[in-house]
mmCIF file of N, CA and C in Angstrom:
data_model
loop_
_atom_site.group_PDB
_atom_site.id
_atom_site.type_symbol
_atom_site.label_atom_id
_atom_site.label_comp_id
_atom_site.label_asym_id
_atom_site.label_seq_id
_atom_site.Cartn_x
_atom_site.Cartn_y
_atom_site.Cartn_z
ATOM 1 N N MET G 1 38.178 -17.297 -17.853
ATOM 2 C CA MET G 1 36.927 -16.568 -17.724
ATOM 3 C C MET G 1 37.124 -15.284 -16.918
ATOM 4 N N ASN G 2 38.177 -14.531 -17.225
ATOM 5 C CA ASN G 2 38.433 -13.238 -16.608
ATOM 6 C C ASN G 2 38.481 -13.296 -15.084
ATOM 7 N N GLY G 3 38.885 -14.395 -14.516
ATOM 8 C CA GLY G 3 38.983 -14.500 -13.069
ATOM 9 C C GLY G 3 37.649 -14.695 -12.372
ATOM 10 N N MET G 4 36.554 -14.787 -13.123
ATOM 11 C CA MET G 4 35.239 -14.971 -12.510
ATOM 12 C C MET G 4 34.864 -16.436 -12.540
ATOM 13 N N MET G 5 34.147 -16.848 -11.541
ATOM 14 C CA MET G 5 33.737 -18.227 -11.407
ATOM 15 C C MET G 5 32.403 -18.442 -12.115
ATOM 16 N N ALA G 6 32.272 -19.528 -12.871
ATOM 17 C CA ALA G 6 31.003 -19.843 -13.521
ATOM 18 C C ALA G 6 30.032 -20.355 -12.459
ATOM 19 N N VAL G 7 28.800 -19.888 -12.524
ATOM 20 C CA VAL G 7 27.781 -20.279 -11.548
ATOM 21 C C VAL G 7 26.659 -20.979 -12.301
ATOM 22 N N THR G 8 26.287 -22.162 -11.850
ATOM 23 C CA THR G 8 25.207 -22.905 -12.503
ATOM 24 C C THR G 8 23.868 -22.306 -12.100
ATOM 25 N N LYS G 9 22.839 -22.633 -12.887
ATOM 26 C CA LYS G 9 21.498 -22.141 -12.580
ATOM 27 C C LYS G 9 21.033 -22.622 -11.215
ATOM 28 N N LYS G 10 21.336 -23.873 -10.895
ATOM 29 C CA LYS G 10 20.942 -24.427 -9.601
ATOM 30 C C LYS G 10 21.589 -23.631 -8.465
ATOM 31 N N GLU G 11 22.854 -23.295 -8.647
ATOM 32 C CA GLU G 11 23.544 -22.523 -7.619
ATOM 33 C C GLU G 11 23.004 -21.095 -7.550
ATOM 34 N N GLN G 12 22.627 -20.525 -8.702
ATOM 35 C CA GLN G 12 22.039 -19.183 -8.701
ATOM 36 C C GLN G 12 20.745 -19.156 -7.900
ATOM 37 N N VAL G 13 19.911 -20.185 -8.079
ATOM 38 C CA VAL G 13 18.656 -20.263 -7.326
ATOM 39 C C VAL G 13 18.952 -20.345 -5.837
ATOM 40 N N ARG G 14 19.928 -21.167 -5.456
ATOM 41 C CA ARG G 14 20.299 -21.311 -4.050
ATOM 42 C C ARG G 14 20.831 -19.984 -3.502
ATOM 43 N N ILE G 15 21.601 -19.287 -4.302
ATOM 44 C CA ILE G 15 22.168 -18.007 -3.880
ATOM 45 C C ILE G 15 21.063 -16.970 -3.712
ATOM 46 N N ILE G 16 20.156 -16.911 -4.672
ATOM 47 C CA ILE G 16 19.052 -15.952 -4.588
ATOM 48 C C ILE G 16 18.199 -16.228 -3.357
ATOM 49 N N ALA G 17 17.938 -17.500 -3.069
ATOM 50 C CA ALA G 17 17.173 -17.852 -1.868
ATOM 51 C C ALA G 17 17.916 -17.417 -0.618
ATOM 52 N N GLY G 18 19.238 -17.466 -0.660
ATOM 53 C CA GLY G 18 20.045 -17.055 0.478
ATOM 54 C C GLY G 18 20.086 -15.550 0.686
ATOM 55 N N LEU G 19 19.588 -14.792 -0.282
ATOM 56 C CA LEU G 19 19.581 -13.338 -0.158
ATOM 57 C C LEU G 19 18.705 -12.849 0.983
ATOM 58 N N PHE G 20 17.842 -13.706 1.484
ATOM 59 C CA PHE G 20 16.940 -13.291 2.543
ATOM 60 C C PHE G 20 17.574 -13.389 3.926
ATOM 61 N N SER G 21 18.837 -13.792 4.006
ATOM 62 C CA SER G 21 19.559 -13.780 5.280
ATOM 63 C C SER G 21 20.773 -12.874 5.116
ATOM 64 N N PRO G 22 21.185 -12.170 6.170
ATOM 65 C CA PRO G 22 22.328 -11.256 6.048
ATOM 66 C C PRO G 22 23.606 -11.944 5.570
ATOM 67 N N ALA G 23 23.869 -13.139 6.070
ATOM 68 C CA ALA G 23 25.069 -13.855 5.631
ATOM 69 C C ALA G 23 24.943 -14.240 4.164
ATOM 70 N N GLY G 24 23.711 -14.539 3.735
ATOM 71 C CA GLY G 24 23.472 -14.898 2.342
ATOM 72 C C GLY G 24 23.748 -13.752 1.399
ATOM 73 N N VAL G 25 23.476 -12.537 1.831
ATOM 74 C CA VAL G 25 23.719 -11.361 0.991
ATOM 75 C C VAL G 25 25.209 -11.233 0.698
ATOM 76 N N ILE G 26 26.013 -11.333 1.721
ATOM 77 C CA ILE G 26 27.464 -11.194 1.541
ATOM 78 C C ILE G 26 28.007 -12.305 0.648
ATOM 79 N N ALA G 27 27.581 -13.542 0.912
ATOM 80 C CA ALA G 27 28.060 -14.670 0.114
ATOM 81 C C ALA G 27 27.603 -14.549 -1.336
ATOM 82 N N ALA G 28 26.375 -14.121 -1.545
ATOM 83 C CA ALA G 28 25.838 -14.012 -2.899
ATOM 84 C C ALA G 28 26.559 -12.938 -3.694
ATOM 85 N N VAL G 29 26.823 -11.817 -3.072
ATOM 86 C CA VAL G 29 27.499 -10.724 -3.766
ATOM 87 C C VAL G 29 28.893 -11.152 -4.202
ATOM 88 N N ARG G 30 29.548 -11.935 -3.390
ATOM 89 C CA ARG G 30 30.897 -12.392 -3.738
ATOM 90 C C ARG G 30 30.875 -13.372 -4.903
ATOM 91 N N ARG G 31 29.816 -14.147 -5.040
ATOM 92 C CA ARG G 31 29.780 -15.197 -6.058
ATOM 93 C C ARG G 31 29.142 -14.776 -7.382
ATOM 94 N N LEU G 32 28.177 -13.904 -7.339
ATOM 95 C CA LEU G 32 27.408 -13.598 -8.546
ATOM 96 C C LEU G 32 28.137 -12.635 -9.480
ATOM 97 N N ASP G 33 27.902 -12.825 -10.728
ATOM 98 C CA ASP G 33 28.368 -11.922 -11.772
ATOM 99 C C ASP G 33 27.606 -10.601 -11.598
ATOM 100 N N ILE G 34 28.228 -9.480 -11.841
ATOM 101 C CA ILE G 34 27.611 -8.168 -11.657
ATOM 102 C C ILE G 34 26.345 -8.016 -12.497
ATOM 103 N N ARG G 35 26.304 -8.653 -13.670
ATOM 104 C CA ARG G 35 25.100 -8.580 -14.509
ATOM 105 C C ARG G 35 23.923 -9.265 -13.845
ATOM 106 N N VAL G 36 24.183 -10.369 -13.162
ATOM 107 C CA VAL G 36 23.114 -11.080 -12.455
ATOM 108 C C VAL G 36 22.606 -10.218 -11.302
ATOM 109 N N ILE G 37 23.515 -9.579 -10.588
ATOM 110 C CA ILE G 37 23.121 -8.701 -9.484
ATOM 111 C C ILE G 37 22.250 -7.559 -10.009
ATOM 112 N N HIS G 38 22.651 -6.947 -11.115
ATOM 113 C CA HIS G 38 21.860 -5.863 -11.703
ATOM 114 C C HIS G 38 20.480 -6.355 -12.123
ATOM 115 N N ALA G 39 20.400 -7.539 -12.695
ATOM 116 C CA ALA G 39 19.107 -8.089 -13.110
ATOM 117 C C ALA G 39 18.203 -8.322 -11.900
ATOM 118 N N ILE G 40 18.771 -8.846 -10.819
ATOM 119 C CA ILE G 40 17.984 -9.092 -9.602
ATOM 120 C C ILE G 40 17.483 -7.771 -9.021
ATOM 121 N N LEU G 41 18.364 -6.783 -8.903
ATOM 122 C CA LEU G 41 17.969 -5.484 -8.359
ATOM 123 C C LEU G 41 16.921 -4.801 -9.231
ATOM 124 N N ALA G 42 17.077 -4.895 -10.550
ATOM 125 C CA ALA G 42 16.096 -4.306 -11.460
ATOM 126 C C ALA G 42 14.736 -4.970 -11.296
ATOM 127 N N THR G 43 14.725 -6.287 -11.121
ATOM 128 C CA THR G 43 13.468 -7.014 -10.933
ATOM 129 C C THR G 43 12.794 -6.601 -9.632
ATOM 130 N N ILE G 44 13.564 -6.519 -8.553
ATOM 131 C CA ILE G 44 13.004 -6.105 -7.260
ATOM 132 C C ILE G 44 12.450 -4.688 -7.353
ATOM 133 N N LEU G 45 13.186 -3.786 -7.985
ATOM 134 C CA LEU G 45 12.737 -2.411 -8.148
ATOM 135 C C LEU G 45 11.461 -2.344 -8.981
ATOM 136 N N LEU G 46 11.400 -3.107 -10.058
ATOM 137 C CA LEU G 46 10.216 -3.132 -10.908
ATOM 138 C C LEU G 46 8.995 -3.617 -10.133
ATOM 139 N N ILE G 47 9.164 -4.665 -9.345
ATOM 140 C CA ILE G 47 8.053 -5.190 -8.544
ATOM 141 C C ILE G 47 7.589 -4.140 -7.539
ATOM 142 N N ALA G 48 8.527 -3.471 -6.873
ATOM 143 C CA ALA G 48 8.169 -2.457 -5.879
ATOM 144 C C ALA G 48 7.444 -1.279 -6.524
ATOM 145 N N VAL G 49 7.972 -0.777 -7.628
ATOM 146 C CA VAL G 49 7.361 0.371 -8.296
ATOM 147 C C VAL G 49 5.984 0.013 -8.836
ATOM 148 N N THR G 50 5.845 -1.158 -9.414
ATOM 149 C CA THR G 50 4.552 -1.586 -9.947
ATOM 150 C C THR G 50 3.531 -1.710 -8.826
ATOM 151 N N GLY G 51 3.923 -2.279 -7.714
ATOM 152 C CA GLY G 51 3.003 -2.433 -6.584
ATOM 153 C C GLY G 51 2.571 -1.102 -6.014
ATOM 154 N N ILE G 52 3.512 -0.186 -5.823
ATOM 155 C CA ILE G 52 3.189 1.128 -5.269
ATOM 156 C C ILE G 52 2.358 1.928 -6.260
ATOM 157 N N GLY G 53 2.749 1.930 -7.523
ATOM 158 C CA GLY G 53 2.003 2.673 -8.538
ATOM 159 C C GLY G 53 0.593 2.152 -8.711
ATOM 160 N N GLY G 54 0.446 0.837 -8.721
ATOM 161 C CA GLY G 54 -0.887 0.247 -8.848
ATOM 162 C C GLY G 54 -1.768 0.606 -7.680
ATOM 163 N N ARG G 55 -1.190 0.625 -6.492
ATOM 164 C CA ARG G 55 -1.962 0.969 -5.300
ATOM 165 C C ARG G 55 -2.397 2.430 -5.342
ATOM 166 N N MET G 56 -1.528 3.323 -5.825
ATOM 167 C CA MET G 56 -1.876 4.736 -5.915
ATOM 168 C C MET G 56 -2.983 4.954 -6.934
ATOM 169 N N ILE G 57 -2.937 4.244 -8.036
ATOM 170 C CA ILE G 57 -3.972 4.388 -9.054
ATOM 171 C C ILE G 57 -5.314 3.947 -8.498
ATOM 172 N N ILE G 58 -5.329 2.816 -7.795
ATOM 173 C CA ILE G 58 -6.575 2.313 -7.220
ATOM 174 C C ILE G 58 -7.090 3.274 -6.162
ATOM 175 N N THR G 59 -6.215 3.799 -5.307
ATOM 176 C CA THR G 59 -6.621 4.699 -4.236
ATOM 177 C C THR G 59 -7.216 5.987 -4.778
ATOM 178 N N ASN G 60 -6.661 6.522 -5.849
ATOM 179 C CA ASN G 60 -7.105 7.806 -6.365
ATOM 180 C C ASN G 60 -8.193 7.693 -7.428
ATOM 181 N N ALA G 61 -8.644 6.502 -7.694
ATOM 182 C CA ALA G 61 -9.639 6.317 -8.745
ATOM 183 C C ALA G 61 -11.000 6.839 -8.314
ATOM 184 N N SER G 62 -11.779 7.269 -9.278
ATOM 185 C CA SER G 62 -13.156 7.650 -9.011
ATOM 186 C C SER G 62 -13.971 6.398 -8.778
ATOM 187 N N VAL G 63 -15.071 6.550 -8.060
ATOM 188 C CA VAL G 63 -15.924 5.404 -7.794
ATOM 189 C C VAL G 63 -16.669 5.000 -9.053
ATOM 190 N N LYS G 64 -17.164 5.968 -9.813
ATOM 191 C CA LYS G 64 -17.881 5.687 -11.054
ATOM 192 C C LYS G 64 -17.282 6.543 -12.155
ATOM 193 N N GLU G 65 -17.490 6.114 -13.366
ATOM 194 C CA GLU G 65 -17.042 6.902 -14.506
ATOM 195 C C GLU G 65 -18.244 7.650 -15.087
ATOM 196 N N GLY G 66 -17.978 8.677 -15.838
ATOM 197 C CA GLY G 66 -19.040 9.379 -16.534
ATOM 198 C C GLY G 66 -19.593 10.543 -15.739
ATOM 199 N N PRO G 67 -20.803 10.996 -16.108
ATOM 200 C CA PRO G 67 -21.365 12.200 -15.490
ATOM 201 C C PRO G 67 -21.700 12.016 -14.003
ATOM 202 N N ASN G 68 -21.885 10.783 -13.552
ATOM 203 C CA ASN G 68 -22.217 10.541 -12.149
ATOM 204 C C ASN G 68 -21.001 10.110 -11.334
ATOM 205 N N ALA G 69 -19.806 10.439 -11.807
ATOM 206 C CA ALA G 69 -18.578 10.036 -11.114
ATOM 207 C C ALA G 69 -18.521 10.678 -9.734
ATOM 208 N N LEU G 70 -18.053 9.907 -8.767
ATOM 209 C CA LEU G 70 -17.875 10.414 -7.410
ATOM 210 C C LEU G 70 -16.387 10.456 -7.104
ATOM 211 N N GLU G 71 -15.930 11.563 -6.577
ATOM 212 C CA GLU G 71 -14.533 11.728 -6.194
ATOM 213 C C GLU G 71 -14.402 11.540 -4.687
ATOM 214 N N ARG G 72 -13.224 11.108 -4.247
ATOM 215 C CA ARG G 72 -12.956 10.945 -2.818
ATOM 216 C C ARG G 72 -12.372 12.251 -2.283
ATOM 217 N N TYR G 73 -12.960 12.736 -1.185
ATOM 218 C CA TYR G 73 -12.489 13.939 -0.504
ATOM 219 C C TYR G 73 -12.127 13.576 0.930
ATOM 220 N N TYR G 74 -11.134 14.259 1.485
ATOM 221 C CA TYR G 74 -10.665 13.986 2.844
ATOM 222 C C TYR G 74 -10.968 15.174 3.746
ATOM 223 N N THR G 75 -11.256 14.875 5.011
ATOM 224 C CA THR G 75 -11.476 15.917 6.005
ATOM 225 C C THR G 75 -11.105 15.380 7.378
ATOM 226 N N SER G 76 -11.027 16.274 8.337
ATOM 227 C CA SER G 76 -10.743 15.895 9.717
ATOM 228 C C SER G 76 -12.003 16.130 10.540
ATOM 229 N N ILE G 77 -12.314 15.196 11.425
ATOM 230 C CA ILE G 77 -13.478 15.350 12.298
ATOM 231 C C ILE G 77 -13.025 15.173 13.749
ATOM 232 N N THR G 78 -13.803 15.732 14.662
ATOM 233 C CA THR G 78 -13.551 15.566 16.092
ATOM 234 C C THR G 78 -14.617 14.641 16.652
ATOM 235 N N ILE G 79 -14.182 13.621 17.353
ATOM 236 C CA ILE G 79 -15.092 12.620 17.911
ATOM 237 C C ILE G 79 -15.863 13.222 19.078
ATOM 238 N N GLU G 80 -17.162 12.952 19.104
ATOM 239 C CA GLU G 80 -18.028 13.396 20.196
ATOM 240 C C GLU G 80 -18.405 12.191 21.042
ATOM 241 N N ASP G 81 -18.986 12.446 22.217
ATOM 242 C CA ASP G 81 -19.407 11.361 23.108
ATOM 243 C C ASP G 81 -20.252 10.344 22.350
ATOM 244 N N CYS G 82 -19.985 9.093 22.581
ATOM 245 C CA CYS G 82 -20.753 7.958 22.045
ATOM 246 C C CYS G 82 -20.559 7.717 20.552
ATOM 247 N N ASP G 83 -19.693 8.464 19.863
ATOM 248 C CA ASP G 83 -19.431 8.185 18.447
ATOM 249 C C ASP G 83 -18.729 6.837 18.313
ATOM 250 N N THR G 84 -19.088 6.101 17.279
ATOM 251 C CA THR G 84 -18.408 4.851 16.949
ATOM 252 C C THR G 84 -17.963 4.927 15.498
ATOM 253 N N LEU G 85 -17.082 4.030 15.116
ATOM 254 C CA LEU G 85 -16.667 3.983 13.711
ATOM 255 C C LEU G 85 -17.848 3.667 12.809
ATOM 256 N N TRP G 86 -18.806 2.898 13.311
ATOM 257 C CA TRP G 86 -19.976 2.541 12.516
ATOM 258 C C TRP G 86 -20.876 3.757 12.318
ATOM 259 N N ASP G 87 -20.963 4.643 13.337
ATOM 260 C CA ASP G 87 -21.711 5.898 13.177
ATOM 261 C C ASP G 87 -21.051 6.774 12.117
ATOM 262 N N ILE G 88 -19.729 6.859 12.187
ATOM 263 C CA ILE G 88 -18.985 7.673 11.220
ATOM 264 C C ILE G 88 -19.152 7.104 9.818
ATOM 265 N N GLU G 89 -19.075 5.786 9.705
ATOM 266 C CA GLU G 89 -19.270 5.138 8.398
ATOM 267 C C GLU G 89 -20.651 5.469 7.855
ATOM 268 N N ALA G 90 -21.682 5.386 8.694
ATOM 269 C CA ALA G 90 -23.053 5.666 8.247
ATOM 270 C C ALA G 90 -23.210 7.127 7.825
ATOM 271 N N ARG G 91 -22.491 8.021 8.483
ATOM 272 C CA ARG G 91 -22.593 9.448 8.197
ATOM 273 C C ARG G 91 -21.848 9.846 6.919
ATOM 274 N N TYR G 92 -20.684 9.242 6.663
ATOM 275 C CA TYR G 92 -19.820 9.721 5.580
ATOM 276 C C TYR G 92 -19.703 8.787 4.381
ATOM 277 N N ASN G 93 -19.964 7.511 4.558
ATOM 278 C CA ASN G 93 -19.888 6.570 3.437
ATOM 279 C C ASN G 93 -21.280 6.450 2.841
ATOM 280 N N THR G 94 -21.491 7.067 1.716
ATOM 281 C CA THR G 94 -22.822 7.116 1.111
ATOM 282 C C THR G 94 -23.093 5.908 0.223
ATOM 283 N N GLY G 95 -22.592 4.758 0.621
ATOM 284 C CA GLY G 95 -22.825 3.538 -0.144
ATOM 285 C C GLY G 95 -21.811 3.301 -1.242
ATOM 286 N N ALA G 96 -20.808 4.148 -1.335
ATOM 287 C CA ALA G 96 -19.801 3.997 -2.381
ATOM 288 C C ALA G 96 -18.866 2.830 -2.090
ATOM 289 N N GLU G 97 -18.772 2.440 -0.826
ATOM 290 C CA GLU G 97 -17.858 1.386 -0.397
ATOM 291 C C GLU G 97 -18.586 0.496 0.599
ATOM 292 N N ASN G 98 -18.149 -0.761 0.726
ATOM 293 C CA ASN G 98 -18.807 -1.592 1.732
ATOM 294 C C ASN G 98 -18.363 -1.149 3.123
ATOM 295 N N LYS G 99 -19.225 -1.362 4.118
ATOM 296 C CA LYS G 99 -19.018 -0.836 5.472
ATOM 297 C C LYS G 99 -17.699 -1.278 6.085
ATOM 298 N N GLU G 100 -17.428 -2.577 6.014
ATOM 299 C CA GLU G 100 -16.221 -3.103 6.649
ATOM 300 C C GLU G 100 -14.960 -2.516 6.022
ATOM 301 N N GLN G 101 -14.945 -2.401 4.691
ATOM 302 C CA GLN G 101 -13.780 -1.843 3.999
ATOM 303 C C GLN G 101 -13.576 -0.382 4.380
ATOM 304 N N TYR G 102 -14.655 0.377 4.467
ATOM 305 C CA TYR G 102 -14.560 1.791 4.840
ATOM 306 C C TYR G 102 -13.966 1.928 6.243
ATOM 307 N N ILE G 103 -14.482 1.149 7.188
ATOM 308 C CA ILE G 103 -13.996 1.212 8.572
ATOM 309 C C ILE G 103 -12.532 0.786 8.644
ATOM 310 N N ARG G 104 -12.171 -0.297 7.930
ATOM 311 C CA ARG G 104 -10.766 -0.728 7.895
ATOM 312 C C ARG G 104 -9.868 0.378 7.349
ATOM 313 N N SER G 105 -10.317 1.047 6.303
ATOM 314 C CA SER G 105 -9.525 2.124 5.695
ATOM 315 C C SER G 105 -9.339 3.291 6.665
ATOM 316 N N ILE G 106 -10.401 3.671 7.371
ATOM 317 C CA ILE G 106 -10.309 4.764 8.344
ATOM 318 C C ILE G 106 -9.337 4.389 9.458
ATOM 319 N N MET G 107 -9.436 3.152 9.946
ATOM 320 C CA MET G 107 -8.525 2.699 11.002
ATOM 321 C C MET G 107 -7.079 2.722 10.514
ATOM 322 N N GLN G 108 -6.855 2.265 9.292
ATOM 323 C CA GLN G 108 -5.499 2.232 8.738
ATOM 324 C C GLN G 108 -4.951 3.648 8.538
ATOM 325 N N MET G 109 -5.764 4.551 7.991
ATOM 326 C CA MET G 109 -5.321 5.930 7.759
ATOM 327 C C MET G 109 -4.940 6.627 9.059
ATOM 328 N N ASN G 110 -5.622 6.272 10.144
ATOM 329 C CA ASN G 110 -5.390 6.916 11.434
ATOM 330 C C ASN G 110 -4.504 6.087 12.361
ATOM 331 N N HIS G 111 -3.885 5.038 11.819
ATOM 332 C CA HIS G 111 -2.969 4.174 12.579
ATOM 333 C C HIS G 111 -3.625 3.639 13.848
ATOM 334 N N MET G 112 -4.855 3.159 13.707
ATOM 335 C CA MET G 112 -5.602 2.642 14.855
ATOM 336 C C MET G 112 -5.464 1.128 14.916
ATOM 337 N N SER G 113 -5.180 0.607 16.102
ATOM 338 C CA SER G 113 -5.123 -0.843 16.277
ATOM 339 C C SER G 113 -6.399 -1.358 16.933
ATOM 340 N N SER G 114 -7.256 -0.450 17.367
ATOM 341 C CA SER G 114 -8.514 -0.807 18.022
ATOM 342 C C SER G 114 -9.609 0.102 17.477
ATOM 343 N N ASP G 115 -10.859 -0.342 17.582
ATOM 344 C CA ASP G 115 -11.967 0.481 17.094
ATOM 345 C C ASP G 115 -12.520 1.412 18.173
ATOM 346 N N ILE G 116 -11.832 1.540 19.290
ATOM 347 C CA ILE G 116 -12.284 2.403 20.386
ATOM 348 C C ILE G 116 -11.968 3.856 20.041
ATOM 349 N N LEU G 117 -12.980 4.720 20.209
ATOM 350 C CA LEU G 117 -12.822 6.151 19.964
ATOM 351 C C LEU G 117 -12.993 6.907 21.276
ATOM 352 N N TYR G 118 -12.335 8.058 21.383
ATOM 353 C CA TYR G 118 -12.408 8.881 22.584
ATOM 354 C C TYR G 118 -12.941 10.258 22.225
ATOM 355 N N SER G 119 -13.804 10.788 23.081
ATOM 356 C CA SER G 119 -14.350 12.122 22.872
ATOM 357 C C SER G 119 -13.204 13.122 22.768
ATOM 358 N N GLY G 120 -13.244 13.983 21.747
ATOM 359 C CA GLY G 120 -12.194 14.966 21.522
ATOM 360 C C GLY G 120 -11.095 14.489 20.584
ATOM 361 N N GLN G 121 -11.079 13.196 20.292
ATOM 362 C CA GLN G 121 -10.082 12.632 19.374
ATOM 363 C C GLN G 121 -10.350 13.148 17.962
ATOM 364 N N ASN G 122 -9.300 13.425 17.212
ATOM 365 C CA ASN G 122 -9.444 13.844 15.814
ATOM 366 C C ASN G 122 -9.140 12.672 14.899
ATOM 367 N N LEU G 123 -9.945 12.521 13.859
ATOM 368 C CA LEU G 123 -9.742 11.469 12.864
ATOM 369 C C LEU G 123 -9.736 12.079 11.480
ATOM 370 N N ILE G 124 -8.905 11.522 10.616
ATOM 371 C CA ILE G 124 -8.969 11.838 9.192
ATOM 372 C C ILE G 124 -9.949 10.835 8.593
ATOM 373 N N ILE G 125 -10.932 11.338 7.890
ATOM 374 C CA ILE G 125 -11.904 10.454 7.228
ATOM 375 C C ILE G 125 -12.021 10.902 5.775
ATOM 376 N N TYR G 126 -12.703 10.092 4.997
ATOM 377 C CA TYR G 126 -12.970 10.491 3.618
ATOM 378 C C TYR G 126 -14.432 10.251 3.304
ATOM 379 N N TYR G 127 -14.882 10.954 2.293
ATOM 380 C CA TYR G 127 -16.261 10.815 1.832
ATOM 381 C C TYR G 127 -16.248 10.982 0.322
ATOM 382 N N TYR G 128 -17.326 10.603 -0.306
ATOM 383 C CA TYR G 128 -17.428 10.702 -1.758
ATOM 384 C C TYR G 128 -18.429 11.783 -2.132
ATOM 385 N N GLY G 129 -18.112 12.521 -3.182
ATOM 386 C CA GLY G 129 -19.008 13.560 -3.661
ATOM 387 C C GLY G 129 -18.770 13.832 -5.131
ATOM 388 N N GLN G 130 -19.633 14.657 -5.679
ATOM 389 C CA GLN G 130 -19.506 15.038 -7.081
ATOM 390 C C GLN G 130 -18.241 15.871 -7.265
ATOM 391 N N PRO G 131 -17.536 15.673 -8.366
ATOM 392 C CA PRO G 131 -16.336 16.477 -8.626
ATOM 393 C C PRO G 131 -16.689 17.957 -8.677
ATOM 394 N N GLN G 132 -15.831 18.778 -8.128
ATOM 395 C CA GLN G 132 -16.063 20.216 -8.139
ATOM 396 C C GLN G 132 -15.588 20.774 -9.468
ATOM 397 N N THR G 133 -16.405 21.610 -10.067
ATOM 398 C CA THR G 133 -16.032 22.234 -11.343
ATOM 399 C C THR G 133 -15.761 23.704 -11.103
ATOM 400 N N ASN G 134 -14.856 24.242 -11.888
ATOM 401 C CA ASN G 134 -14.484 25.660 -11.713
ATOM 402 C C ASN G 134 -15.313 26.541 -12.578
#
């Protein structure tokens, strides 16, 4: 068999499971046929690309279709005394998204681990509006 060792399906499963440890990677590469390695890498790449592409499509989608479609626009705001994320949500989210999801998205976009805001702080926020026509 051209100097290559035959690997059973059971052993392939065990090897693939071992890929999640550094020692498993080295052992798996030594044992697997190059075609199996290519198939595994292609599958991982396909899953990653599909996940990222799907997320981008969802993120950039309009809220509604047709003549009343709303597009997402981004802007930067400066926090004033006593502003809260809920105030910002009430001001900029015109009902296109649920409150909790909007606040979570703003926190994620701004790398916030807490909902505490400081006067003078800048935040990237988004709002929905009618598409601009030229």
